[in-house]
Amino acid sequence: MGYFKTREPKRFNHKYIYVDERKERLDKIVENAKRDLGLLPPKECTSYEERIRGAFVSETTHLKRRQEEGERFSTKTLVVALAIMLFVLHYLVTGSWTF
């Protein structure tokens, strides 16, 4: 039976022993409150996700243009709207809902 199912290695789950999560959460809340009140300068982007978010969009012209234009209708929405308009037009011309 070992031919069909390959075994995965055991996952590593490291739990910190000397960490007070409650204290870290409280410190973060206090720091955010001080930033909101203006007592501390604005926070620099430190996480990896915050640094790269939007970096690709700002460098490419077609993505920048799409972001400035906003949301467009999808092809699926346009096809459904066209089908409904043709159905209503058929009713207005023939006077019946059946084809």
Coordinates of N, CA, C and O in Angstrom, one line a residue:
M1 N 0.8 -1.2 0.0 CA 0.0 0.0 0.0 C 0.9 1.3 0.0 O 0.3 2.3 -0.2
G2 N 2.1 1.2 0.2 CA 3.0 2.3 0.3 C 3.3 2.9 -1.1 O 3.9 3.9 -1.2
Y3 N 2.8 2.2 -2.2 CA 3.0 2.7 -3.5 C 2.1 3.9 -3.9 O 2.5 4.7 -4.7
F4 N 1.0 3.9 -3.3 CA 0.0 4.9 -3.7 C -0.1 6.1 -2.8 O -0.6 7.2 -3.3
K5 N 0.3 6.0 -1.6 CA 0.2 7.2 -0.7 C 1.6 7.5 -0.2 O 2.2 6.7 0.5
T6 N 2.1 8.7 -0.4 CA 3.4 9.1 0.1 C 3.2 9.8 1.4 O 2.2 10.5 1.6
R7 N 4.0 9.5 2.4 CA 3.9 10.1 3.7 C 4.5 11.5 3.7 O 5.5 11.7 3.1
E8 N 3.8 12.3 4.5 CA 4.3 13.7 4.6 C 5.1 13.8 6.0 O 4.7 13.1 6.9
P9 N 6.1 14.6 6.0 CA 6.8 14.7 7.3 C 6.0 15.4 8.3 O 5.1 16.2 8.0
K10 N 6.3 15.1 9.6 CA 5.6 15.7 10.7 C 5.8 17.2 10.7 O 6.9 17.7 10.5
R11 N 4.8 18.0 10.8 CA 4.9 19.5 10.8 C 5.5 19.9 12.1 O 5.3 19.4 13.2
F12 N 6.3 21.0 12.0 CA 7.0 21.6 13.1 C 6.0 22.7 13.7 O 5.6 23.6 13.1
N13 N 5.8 22.6 15.0 CA 4.9 23.5 15.7 C 5.7 24.0 17.0 O 5.6 23.3 18.0
H14 N 6.3 25.1 16.9 CA 7.1 25.6 18.0 C 6.3 26.6 18.8 O 5.7 27.6 18.3
K15 N 6.1 26.3 20.1 CA 5.4 27.2 21.0 C 6.4 27.9 21.9 O 7.2 27.2 22.6
Y16 N 6.3 29.2 22.0 CA 7.2 29.9 22.9 C 6.8 29.7 24.3 O 5.6 29.7 24.7
I17 N 7.8 29.7 25.2 CA 7.6 29.4 26.6 C 7.5 30.7 27.4 O 6.6 30.9 28.2
Y18 N 8.4 31.7 27.1 CA 8.6 32.9 27.9 C 8.0 34.1 27.2 O 8.6 35.1 27.1
V19 N 6.8 33.9 26.6 CA 6.1 35.0 25.9 C 4.8 35.3 26.6 O 4.0 34.4 26.9
D20 N 4.5 36.6 26.9 CA 3.3 37.0 27.5 C 2.4 37.7 26.4 O 2.6 38.9 26.1
E21 N 1.6 36.9 25.8 CA 0.8 37.4 24.6 C -0.2 38.5 25.1 O -0.4 39.5 24.3
R22 N -0.7 38.4 26.3 CA -1.6 39.4 26.8 C -0.9 40.8 26.9 O -1.4 41.8 26.5
K23 N 0.3 40.8 27.4 CA 1.1 42.0 27.6 C 1.4 42.6 26.2 O 1.3 43.8 26.0
E24 N 1.8 41.8 25.2 CA 2.1 42.3 23.9 C 0.9 42.9 23.3 O 1.0 44.0 22.6
R25 N -0.3 42.3 23.4 CA -1.5 42.8 22.9 C -1.9 44.2 23.5 O -2.2 45.1 22.8
L26 N -1.7 44.3 24.8 CA -2.0 45.5 25.5 C -1.0 46.6 25.1 O -1.4 47.8 24.9
D27 N 0.3 46.3 24.9 CA 1.3 47.2 24.5 C 0.9 47.8 23.1 O 1.1 48.9 22.8
K28 N 0.5 46.9 22.2 CA 0.1 47.3 20.9 C -1.1 48.2 20.9 O -1.2 49.2 20.1
I29 N -2.1 47.9 21.7 CA -3.3 48.8 21.8 C -2.9 50.1 22.3 O -3.4 51.2 21.8
V30 N -2.0 50.2 23.3 CA -1.6 51.5 23.9 C -0.8 52.3 22.8 O -1.0 53.5 22.6
E31 N 0.1 51.6 22.1 CA 0.8 52.3 21.0 C -0.1 52.8 19.9 O 0.1 53.9 19.5
N32 N -1.1 52.0 19.5 CA -2.0 52.5 18.5 C -2.8 53.7 19.0 O -3.1 54.6 18.2
A33 N -3.2 53.7 20.3 CA -4.0 54.8 20.8 C -3.1 56.0 20.8 O -3.6 57.1 20.5
K34 N -1.8 55.9 21.2 CA -1.0 57.1 21.2 C -0.7 57.6 19.8 O -0.7 58.8 19.6
R35 N -0.6 56.7 18.8 CA -0.5 57.2 17.4 C -1.8 57.9 17.0 O -1.7 58.9 16.3
D36 N -2.9 57.4 17.4 CA -4.2 58.1 17.0 C -4.3 59.5 17.6 O -4.9 60.4 17.0
L37 N -3.8 59.6 18.8 CA -3.8 60.9 19.5 C -2.8 61.9 19.0 O -2.8 63.0 19.4
G38 N -1.8 61.4 18.3 CA -0.7 62.2 17.8 C 0.5 62.3 18.7 O 1.3 63.2 18.4
L39 N 0.6 61.5 19.7 CA 1.7 61.6 20.6 C 2.9 60.9 20.0 O 4.0 61.2 20.4
L40 N 2.7 59.9 19.1 CA 3.8 59.2 18.5 C 3.8 59.5 17.0 O 2.7 59.7 16.4
P41 N 4.9 59.5 16.3 CA 4.9 59.6 14.8 C 4.2 58.5 14.1 O 4.1 57.4 14.7
P42 N 3.8 58.6 12.9 CA 3.1 57.5 12.2 C 4.1 56.3 12.0 O 5.3 56.5 11.9
K43 N 3.5 55.2 12.0 CA 4.2 53.9 12.0 C 4.7 53.6 10.6 O 4.0 53.8 9.6
E44 N 6.0 53.3 10.5 CA 6.6 52.9 9.2 C 6.1 51.5 8.8 O 5.8 50.7 9.7
C45 N 6.0 51.2 7.6 CA 5.6 49.8 7.1 C 6.7 48.8 7.5 O 7.8 48.9 6.9
T46 N 6.4 48.0 8.4 CA 7.4 47.0 8.8 C 7.1 45.6 8.3 O 8.1 44.8 8.1
S47 N 5.9 45.2 8.1 CA 5.6 43.9 7.7 C 5.8 43.8 6.2 O 5.7 44.7 5.4
Y48 N 6.1 42.6 5.8 CA 6.4 42.3 4.4 C 5.2 42.6 3.5 O 5.3 43.2 2.4
E49 N 4.0 42.2 4.0 CA 2.8 42.4 3.2 C 2.5 43.9 3.0 O 2.1 44.3 1.9
E50 N 2.7 44.7 4.0 CA 2.5 46.1 3.9 C 3.4 46.8 2.9 O 3.0 47.8 2.3
R51 N 4.6 46.3 2.9 CA 5.6 46.9 2.0 C 5.4 46.7 0.5 O 5.6 47.5 -0.3
I52 N 4.9 45.4 0.2 CA 4.7 45.1 -1.2 C 3.3 45.4 -1.7 O 3.0 45.3 -2.9
R53 N 2.3 45.7 -0.8 CA 0.9 45.9 -1.2 C 0.9 47.1 -2.1 O 1.2 48.2 -1.7
G54 N 0.5 47.0 -3.3 CA 0.3 48.1 -4.3 C 1.6 48.4 -5.0 O 1.6 49.3 -5.8
A55 N 2.7 47.7 -4.7 CA 4.0 48.0 -5.4 C 3.9 47.7 -6.8 O 4.4 48.4 -7.7
F56 N 3.3 46.6 -7.2 CA 3.2 46.2 -8.6 C 2.3 47.0 -9.4 O 2.5 47.3 -10.5
V57 N 1.2 47.4 -8.7 CA 0.2 48.3 -9.4 C 0.8 49.6 -9.8 O 0.6 50.2 -10.9
S58 N 1.6 50.2 -8.9 CA 2.1 51.5 -9.1 C 3.2 51.5 -10.2 O 3.5 52.5 -10.8
E59 N 3.8 50.3 -10.5 CA 4.9 50.2 -11.5 C 4.4 49.9 -12.9 O 5.1 50.1 -13.9
T60 N 3.2 49.4 -13.0 CA 2.7 49.0 -14.4 C 1.6 50.0 -14.8 O 0.7 50.4 -14.0
T61 N 1.6 50.4 -16.1 CA 0.7 51.4 -16.6 C -0.7 50.8 -16.7 O -1.7 51.5 -16.4
H62 N -0.9 49.6 -17.2 CA -2.2 49.1 -17.4 C -2.9 48.8 -16.1 O -4.1 49.0 -16.0
L63 N -2.2 48.3 -15.1 CA -2.8 48.1 -13.8 C -3.2 49.4 -13.1 O -4.2 49.6 -12.5
K64 N -2.3 50.4 -13.3 CA -2.6 51.8 -12.7 C -3.8 52.4 -13.4 O -4.7 52.9 -12.7
R65 N -4.0 52.2 -14.7 CA -5.1 52.7 -15.4 C -6.4 52.0 -15.0 O -7.4 52.6 -14.8
R66 N -6.3 50.7 -14.8 CA -7.5 49.9 -14.4 C -7.9 50.4 -13.0 O -9.1 50.5 -12.7
Q67 N -7.0 50.6 -12.1 CA -7.3 51.0 -10.7 C -7.9 52.4 -10.7 O -8.8 52.7 -10.0
E68 N -7.4 53.3 -11.6 CA -8.0 54.7 -11.7 C -9.4 54.7 -12.2 O -10.3 55.4 -11.8
E69 N -9.6 53.8 -13.2 CA -11.0 53.8 -13.9 C -12.0 53.2 -13.0 O -13.2 53.5 -13.1
G70 N -11.6 52.3 -12.1 CA -12.6 51.7 -11.2 C -13.1 50.4 -11.7 O -12.6 49.8 -12.7
E71 N -14.2 49.9 -11.1 CA -14.8 48.6 -11.4 C -15.6 48.7 -12.7 O -16.4 49.6 -12.9
R72 N -15.3 47.7 -13.6 CA -16.1 47.7 -14.9 C -17.0 46.5 -14.8 O -16.9 45.6 -13.9
F73 N -18.0 46.4 -15.7 CA -18.9 45.3 -15.8 C -18.2 44.1 -16.4 O -17.3 44.2 -17.3
S74 N -18.5 42.9 -15.9 CA -17.9 41.7 -16.5 C -18.6 41.3 -17.7 O -19.7 41.8 -18.0
T75 N -18.0 40.5 -18.5 CA -18.6 40.0 -19.7 C -19.9 39.2 -19.4 O -20.9 39.3 -20.1
K76 N -19.9 38.5 -18.3 CA -21.1 37.7 -17.9 C -22.2 38.6 -17.6 O -23.4 38.3 -18.0
T77 N -22.0 39.7 -16.9 CA -23.1 40.7 -16.6 C -23.6 41.3 -17.9 O -24.8 41.5 -18.0
L78 N -22.7 41.6 -18.8 CA -23.2 42.2 -20.1 C -24.0 41.3 -20.9 O -25.0 41.7 -21.5
V79 N -23.7 40.0 -20.9 CA -24.4 39.0 -21.7 C -25.8 38.8 -21.1 O -26.8 38.8 -21.8
V80 N -25.9 38.8 -19.8 CA -27.2 38.6 -19.1 C -28.1 39.8 -19.3 O -29.3 39.7 -19.6
A81 N -27.5 41.0 -19.2 CA -28.3 42.3 -19.5 C -28.8 42.3 -20.9 O -29.9 42.7 -21.2
L82 N -27.9 41.9 -21.9 CA -28.3 41.9 -23.3 C -29.5 40.9 -23.5 O -30.4 41.2 -24.2
A83 N -29.4 39.7 -22.9 CA -30.5 38.7 -23.0 C -31.8 39.3 -22.5 O -32.8 39.1 -23.1
I84 N -31.7 39.9 -21.3 CA -33.0 40.5 -20.7 C -33.5 41.6 -21.6 O -34.7 41.6 -21.8
M85 N -32.7 42.4 -22.2 CA -33.1 43.5 -23.0 C -33.8 42.9 -24.3 O -34.8 43.4 -24.8
L86 N -33.2 41.9 -24.9 CA -33.8 41.2 -26.1 C -35.1 40.6 -25.7 O -36.1 40.6 -26.5
F87 N -35.2 40.0 -24.6 CA -36.5 39.4 -24.1 C -37.6 40.4 -24.0 O -38.7 40.3 -24.4
V88 N -37.3 41.6 -23.4 CA -38.2 42.7 -23.2 C -38.6 43.3 -24.6 O -39.7 43.6 -24.9
L89 N -37.6 43.4 -25.5 CA -37.9 43.9 -26.8 C -38.8 43.0 -27.6 O -39.7 43.4 -28.3
H90 N -38.6 41.7 -27.4 CA -39.5 40.7 -28.0 C -40.9 40.8 -27.5 O -41.9 40.8 -28.3
Y91 N -41.1 41.1 -26.2 CA -42.4 41.3 -25.7 C -43.1 42.5 -26.2 O -44.2 42.6 -26.5
L92 N -42.3 43.6 -26.3 CA -42.8 44.9 -26.8 C -43.3 44.7 -28.3 O -44.3 45.3 -28.7
V93 N -42.6 44.0 -29.1 CA -42.9 43.8 -30.5 C -44.1 42.9 -30.7 O -45.0 43.2 -31.4
T94 N -44.0 41.7 -30.0 CA -45.1 40.7 -30.3 C -46.2 40.8 -29.3 O -47.3 40.3 -29.6
G95 N -46.0 41.2 -28.1 CA -47.1 41.3 -27.1 C -47.2 40.1 -26.3 O -48.2 39.9 -25.5
S96 N -46.4 39.1 -26.4 CA -46.4 37.9 -25.6 C -45.1 37.5 -25.1 O -44.0 37.9 -25.7
W97 N -45.1 36.8 -23.9 CA -43.8 36.5 -23.3 C -43.2 35.2 -23.8 O -42.1 34.9 -23.6
T98 N -43.9 34.5 -24.6 CA -43.4 33.2 -25.1 C -42.8 33.4 -26.5 O -43.2 34.3 -27.3
F99 N -41.9 32.5 -26.8 CA -41.2 32.6 -28.2 C -42.0 31.8 -29.2 O -42.3 30.8 -29.3

